C-alpha cells in the first residue's frame, strides 16, 4: 500500500492542469483528490493483478480514470509510463529510458542510519585507542613511580657511604671505629675520600 501511495503521489506531482489560458501546476486540493482517485484505481487493479501494474493512458484497466482526468482538464505526462511492482519497486519510463522511483524519506533515513553507524564505529575506535594509550601511560607512570620510590636490590646490598659530617657530633670516633670497611666521604672543599 505504501508503494501505491508513494507512486500515486509522484504521478500526481507530474500531472498538470489545463485552464483557459495555459498549463498550470495542480493546487493542493486537486492533487489530493486526484491522488485518492488514482490510489483507489490502483488498489482495485492490485487485487486482481499482483505482479505488475502499468500506469499509462492506453491501459484499458485505467480507462475510466483517464477519462475523468480528461474531463477535469488534467494532463498526464506525455511519453511517460509508470510501472508499479508488487515487491515495492516502481519505475518511470520516459521515451524508453527507465528510472527507478526512490522514496526520498526512506532513502534519507537509510543514509542517516549508515552515517550514524559509521560515526559510532569511528567514535568507538577512537575511544578504544584513547583508553589503550591511557592504560599505557598509567603503566609507565606506575613503573616510574616504583623505580623512584622502591629501592633496587643493588641499593639494598650496597653499603651506604658514610659522610664525615655525620660523625662530627658527639662520639664520632666510636662510630667510625665500629665501621671499618665502610667508605668515608669528606664533604669539604677538596672532596677528599678516605
mmCIF file of C-alpha atoms in Angstrom:
data_model
loop_
_atom_site.group_PDB
_atom_site.id
_atom_site.type_symbol
_atom_site.label_atom_id
_atom_site.label_comp_id
_atom_site.label_asym_id
_atom_site.label_seq_id
_atom_site.Cartn_x
_atom_site.Cartn_y
_atom_site.Cartn_z
ATOM 1 C CA UNK A 1 0.000 0.000 0.000
ATOM 2 C CA UNK A 2 2.868 2.402 0.767
ATOM 3 C CA UNK A 3 4.338 1.782 -2.680
ATOM 4 C CA UNK A 4 0.973 2.561 -4.264
ATOM 5 C CA UNK A 5 0.635 5.786 -2.256
ATOM 6 C CA UNK A 6 4.210 6.859 -2.994
ATOM 7 C CA UNK A 7 3.832 6.157 -6.721
ATOM 8 C CA UNK A 8 0.417 7.857 -6.880
ATOM 9 C CA UNK A 9 1.805 10.974 -5.195
ATOM 10 C CA UNK A 10 4.739 11.023 -7.626
ATOM 11 C CA UNK A 11 2.414 10.694 -10.631
ATOM 12 C CA UNK A 12 0.147 13.472 -9.340
ATOM 13 C CA UNK A 13 3.173 15.756 -8.942
ATOM 14 C CA UNK A 14 3.999 15.098 -12.618
ATOM 15 C CA UNK A 15 0.464 15.946 -13.777
ATOM 16 C CA UNK A 16 -0.615 19.439 -14.797
ATOM 17 C CA UNK A 17 -3.865 21.365 -15.120
ATOM 18 C CA UNK A 18 -5.030 22.960 -18.393
ATOM 19 C CA UNK A 19 -7.130 26.060 -17.814
ATOM 20 C CA UNK A 20 -8.455 28.506 -20.418
ATOM 21 C CA UNK A 21 -5.157 30.375 -20.783
ATOM 22 C CA UNK A 22 -2.288 27.947 -20.170
ATOM 23 C CA UNK A 23 -0.971 24.880 -18.370
ATOM 24 C CA UNK A 24 -0.504 25.186 -14.611
ATOM 25 C CA UNK A 25 0.654 23.062 -11.720
ATOM 26 C CA UNK A 26 -2.036 21.414 -9.639
ATOM 27 C CA UNK A 27 -3.131 23.035 -6.394
ATOM 28 C CA UNK A 28 -3.168 21.089 -3.094
ATOM 29 C CA UNK A 29 -6.861 20.232 -3.124
ATOM 30 C CA UNK A 30 -6.790 18.994 -6.703
ATOM 31 C CA UNK A 31 -3.628 16.966 -6.044
ATOM 32 C CA UNK A 32 -5.245 15.292 -3.050
ATOM 33 C CA UNK A 33 -8.442 14.459 -4.938
ATOM 34 C CA UNK A 34 -6.553 13.045 -7.941
ATOM 35 C CA UNK A 35 -4.206 11.049 -5.705
ATOM 36 C CA UNK A 36 -7.188 9.498 -3.883
ATOM 37 C CA UNK A 37 -8.845 8.502 -7.183
ATOM 38 C CA UNK A 38 -5.591 7.074 -8.513
ATOM 39 C CA UNK A 39 -4.953 5.107 -5.305
ATOM 40 C CA UNK A 40 -8.489 3.630 -5.402
ATOM 41 C CA UNK A 41 -7.996 2.526 -9.017
ATOM 42 C CA UNK A 42 -4.534 1.054 -8.332
ATOM 43 C CA UNK A 43 -5.733 -0.857 -5.253
ATOM 44 C CA UNK A 44 -8.555 -2.423 -7.300
ATOM 45 C CA UNK A 45 -6.127 -3.463 -10.044
ATOM 46 C CA UNK A 46 -3.621 -4.713 -7.466
ATOM 47 C CA UNK A 47 -6.260 -7.082 -6.042
ATOM 48 C CA UNK A 48 -6.582 -8.812 -9.433
ATOM 49 C CA UNK A 49 -3.056 -8.487 -10.822
ATOM 50 C CA UNK A 50 -0.467 -8.923 -8.122
ATOM 51 C CA UNK A 51 2.771 -8.886 -10.124
ATOM 52 C CA UNK A 52 2.865 -5.564 -12.006
ATOM 53 C CA UNK A 53 0.630 -2.586 -12.753
ATOM 54 C CA UNK A 54 1.285 -0.407 -15.805
ATOM 55 C CA UNK A 55 0.007 3.149 -15.477
ATOM 56 C CA UNK A 56 -0.462 4.708 -18.912
ATOM 57 C CA UNK A 57 -3.425 6.284 -20.756
ATOM 58 C CA UNK A 58 -3.547 3.254 -23.107
ATOM 59 C CA UNK A 59 -4.108 0.819 -20.210
ATOM 60 C CA UNK A 60 -7.733 -0.372 -20.568
ATOM 61 C CA UNK A 61 -7.994 -1.169 -16.865
ATOM 62 C CA UNK A 62 -7.423 2.521 -16.070
ATOM 63 C CA UNK A 63 -9.559 3.890 -18.941
ATOM 64 C CA UNK A 64 -12.247 5.331 -16.616
ATOM 65 C CA UNK A 65 -9.594 7.121 -14.559
ATOM 66 C CA UNK A 66 -8.013 8.740 -17.621
ATOM 67 C CA UNK A 67 -11.469 9.757 -18.943
ATOM 68 C CA UNK A 68 -12.045 11.508 -15.598
ATOM 69 C CA UNK A 69 -8.640 13.186 -15.945
ATOM 70 C CA UNK A 70 -9.576 14.426 -19.433
ATOM 71 C CA UNK A 71 -12.946 15.766 -18.222
ATOM 72 C CA UNK A 72 -11.230 17.651 -15.380
ATOM 73 C CA UNK A 73 -8.604 19.004 -17.846
ATOM 74 C CA UNK A 74 -5.757 17.212 -16.088
ATOM 75 C CA UNK A 75 -2.794 16.429 -18.331
ATOM 76 C CA UNK A 76 -0.921 13.189 -17.742
ATOM 77 C CA UNK A 77 2.830 13.427 -18.597
ATOM 78 C CA UNK A 78 3.384 12.685 -22.295
ATOM 79 C CA UNK A 79 5.568 9.780 -23.457
ATOM 80 C CA UNK A 80 5.619 8.519 -19.875
ATOM 81 C CA UNK A 81 4.677 5.153 -18.445
ATOM 82 C CA UNK A 82 4.794 4.129 -14.812
ATOM 83 C CA UNK A 83 5.367 0.547 -13.678
ATOM 84 C CA UNK A 84 4.384 -0.494 -10.189
ATOM 85 C CA UNK A 85 5.700 -3.853 -8.959
ATOM 86 C CA UNK A 86 4.373 -5.795 -6.013
ATOM 87 C CA UNK A 87 7.885 -6.104 -4.494
ATOM 88 C CA UNK A 88 7.848 -2.387 -3.598
ATOM 89 C CA UNK A 89 9.729 -1.038 -6.615
ATOM 90 C CA UNK A 90 8.238 1.418 -9.061
ATOM 91 C CA UNK A 91 9.693 2.822 -12.260
ATOM 92 C CA UNK A 92 9.092 5.740 -14.576
ATOM 93 C CA UNK A 93 9.720 5.106 -18.268
ATOM 94 C CA UNK A 94 10.223 8.298 -20.279
ATOM 95 C CA UNK A 95 10.960 7.919 -24.004
ATOM 96 C CA UNK A 96 12.152 4.347 -23.441
ATOM 97 C CA UNK A 97 14.505 5.196 -20.565
ATOM 98 C CA UNK A 98 13.666 3.512 -17.282
ATOM 99 C CA UNK A 99 14.221 5.334 -13.965
ATOM 100 C CA UNK A 100 13.560 3.877 -10.546
ATOM 101 C CA UNK A 101 11.353 5.979 -8.297
ATOM 102 C CA UNK A 102 13.031 6.273 -4.918
ATOM 103 C CA UNK A 103 11.265 7.134 -1.697
ATOM 104 C CA UNK A 104 13.298 10.138 -0.546
ATOM 105 C CA UNK A 105 12.307 9.758 3.112
ATOM 106 C CA UNK A 106 13.266 6.081 3.262
ATOM 107 C CA UNK A 107 16.424 6.706 1.260
ATOM 108 C CA UNK A 108 17.448 9.605 3.511
ATOM 109 C CA UNK A 109 16.713 7.637 6.691
ATOM 110 C CA UNK A 110 18.880 4.758 5.442
ATOM 111 C CA UNK A 111 21.640 7.235 4.602
ATOM 112 C CA UNK A 112 21.369 8.824 8.050
ATOM 113 C CA UNK A 113 21.428 5.392 9.682
ATOM 114 C CA UNK A 114 24.615 4.480 7.791
ATOM 115 C CA UNK A 115 26.184 7.815 8.791
ATOM 116 C CA UNK A 116 25.307 7.181 12.431
ATOM 117 C CA UNK A 117 26.797 3.680 12.326
ATOM 118 C CA UNK A 118 29.990 4.990 10.695
ATOM 119 C CA UNK A 119 30.262 7.778 13.260
ATOM 120 C CA UNK A 120 29.633 5.335 16.113
ATOM 121 C CA UNK A 121 32.285 2.900 14.908
ATOM 122 C CA UNK A 122 34.774 5.756 14.429
ATOM 123 C CA UNK A 123 33.987 7.076 17.910
ATOM 124 C CA UNK A 124 34.300 3.587 19.382
ATOM 125 C CA UNK A 125 37.666 3.046 17.665
ATOM 126 C CA UNK A 126 38.905 6.463 18.793
ATOM 127 C CA UNK A 127 37.711 5.782 22.344
ATOM 128 C CA UNK A 128 39.406 2.362 22.374
ATOM 129 C CA UNK A 129 42.670 3.930 21.143
ATOM 130 C CA UNK A 130 42.481 6.630 23.806
ATOM 131 C CA UNK A 131 41.824 4.018 26.504
ATOM 132 C CA UNK A 132 44.774 1.933 25.282
ATOM 133 C CA UNK A 133 47.062 4.990 25.350
ATOM 134 C CA UNK A 134 45.772 5.961 28.791
ATOM 135 C CA UNK A 135 46.401 2.452 30.146
ATOM 136 C CA UNK A 136 49.938 2.521 28.694
ATOM 137 C CA UNK A 137 50.594 5.899 30.325
ATOM 138 C CA UNK A 138 49.284 4.630 33.678
ATOM 139 C CA UNK A 139 51.534 1.564 33.482
ATOM 140 C CA UNK A 140 54.509 3.755 32.585
ATOM 141 C CA UNK A 141 53.744 6.134 35.440
ATOM 142 C CA UNK A 142 53.413 3.217 37.875
ATOM 143 C CA UNK A 143 56.770 1.790 36.813
ATOM 144 C CA UNK A 144 58.411 5.210 37.051
ATOM 145 C CA UNK A 145 56.904 5.774 40.493
ATOM 146 C CA UNK A 146 58.041 2.360 41.696
ATOM 147 C CA UNK A 147 61.536 2.975 40.329
ATOM 148 C CA UNK A 148 61.839 6.285 42.156
ATOM 149 C CA UNK A 149 60.352 5.138 45.462
ATOM 150 C CA UNK A 150 61.245 1.489 45.848
ATOM 151 C CA UNK A 151 64.979 0.715 46.289
ATOM 152 C CA UNK A 152 66.511 -1.800 43.934
ATOM 153 C CA UNK A 153 68.223 -4.990 45.091
ATOM 154 C CA UNK A 154 71.653 -3.447 44.357
ATOM 155 C CA UNK A 155 70.806 -0.482 46.551
ATOM 156 C CA UNK A 156 69.777 -2.775 49.388
ATOM 157 C CA UNK A 157 73.024 -4.848 49.307
ATOM 158 C CA UNK A 158 75.469 -1.986 48.728
ATOM 159 C CA UNK A 159 76.709 -0.316 51.929
ATOM 160 C CA UNK A 160 75.595 3.238 52.373
ATOM 161 C CA UNK A 161 78.501 5.691 52.108
ATOM 162 C CA UNK A 162 79.343 7.331 55.393
ATOM 163 C CA UNK A 163 79.781 11.057 55.335
ATOM 164 C CA UNK A 164 82.267 12.540 57.836
ATOM 165 C CA UNK A 165 79.772 15.215 58.776
ATOM 166 C CA UNK A 166 77.514 12.515 60.204
ATOM 167 C CA UNK A 167 80.112 11.667 62.845
ATOM 168 C CA UNK A 168 81.219 15.123 63.868
ATOM 169 C CA UNK A 169 78.659 15.195 66.587
ATOM 170 C CA UNK A 170 79.306 13.502 69.908
ATOM 171 C CA UNK A 171 81.106 10.173 69.820
ATOM 172 C CA UNK A 172 82.006 10.186 66.155
ATOM 173 C CA UNK A 173 85.224 8.369 66.730
ATOM 174 C CA UNK A 174 83.459 5.337 68.217
ATOM 175 C CA UNK A 175 81.003 5.252 65.354
ATOM 176 C CA UNK A 176 83.825 5.476 62.861
ATOM 177 C CA UNK A 177 85.738 2.693 64.565
ATOM 178 C CA UNK A 178 82.683 0.460 64.522
ATOM 179 C CA UNK A 179 82.515 0.633 60.720
ATOM 180 C CA UNK A 180 85.977 -0.300 59.498
ATOM 181 C CA UNK A 181 85.042 -1.373 55.977
ATOM 182 C CA UNK A 182 82.620 1.383 55.041
ATOM 183 C CA UNK A 183 83.904 4.134 52.764
ATOM 184 C CA UNK A 184 84.117 7.560 54.322
ATOM 185 C CA UNK A 185 83.429 10.704 52.319
ATOM 186 C CA UNK A 186 84.583 14.105 53.405
ATOM 187 C CA UNK A 187 82.285 16.758 52.117
ATOM 188 C CA UNK A 188 84.722 19.553 52.242
ATOM 189 C CA UNK A 189 86.282 21.958 49.883
ATOM 190 C CA UNK A 190 88.559 19.485 48.159
ATOM 191 C CA UNK A 191 86.190 16.487 48.244
ATOM 192 C CA UNK A 192 88.716 14.053 49.729
ATOM 193 C CA UNK A 193 87.649 10.431 50.073
ATOM 194 C CA UNK A 194 89.127 8.135 52.759
#
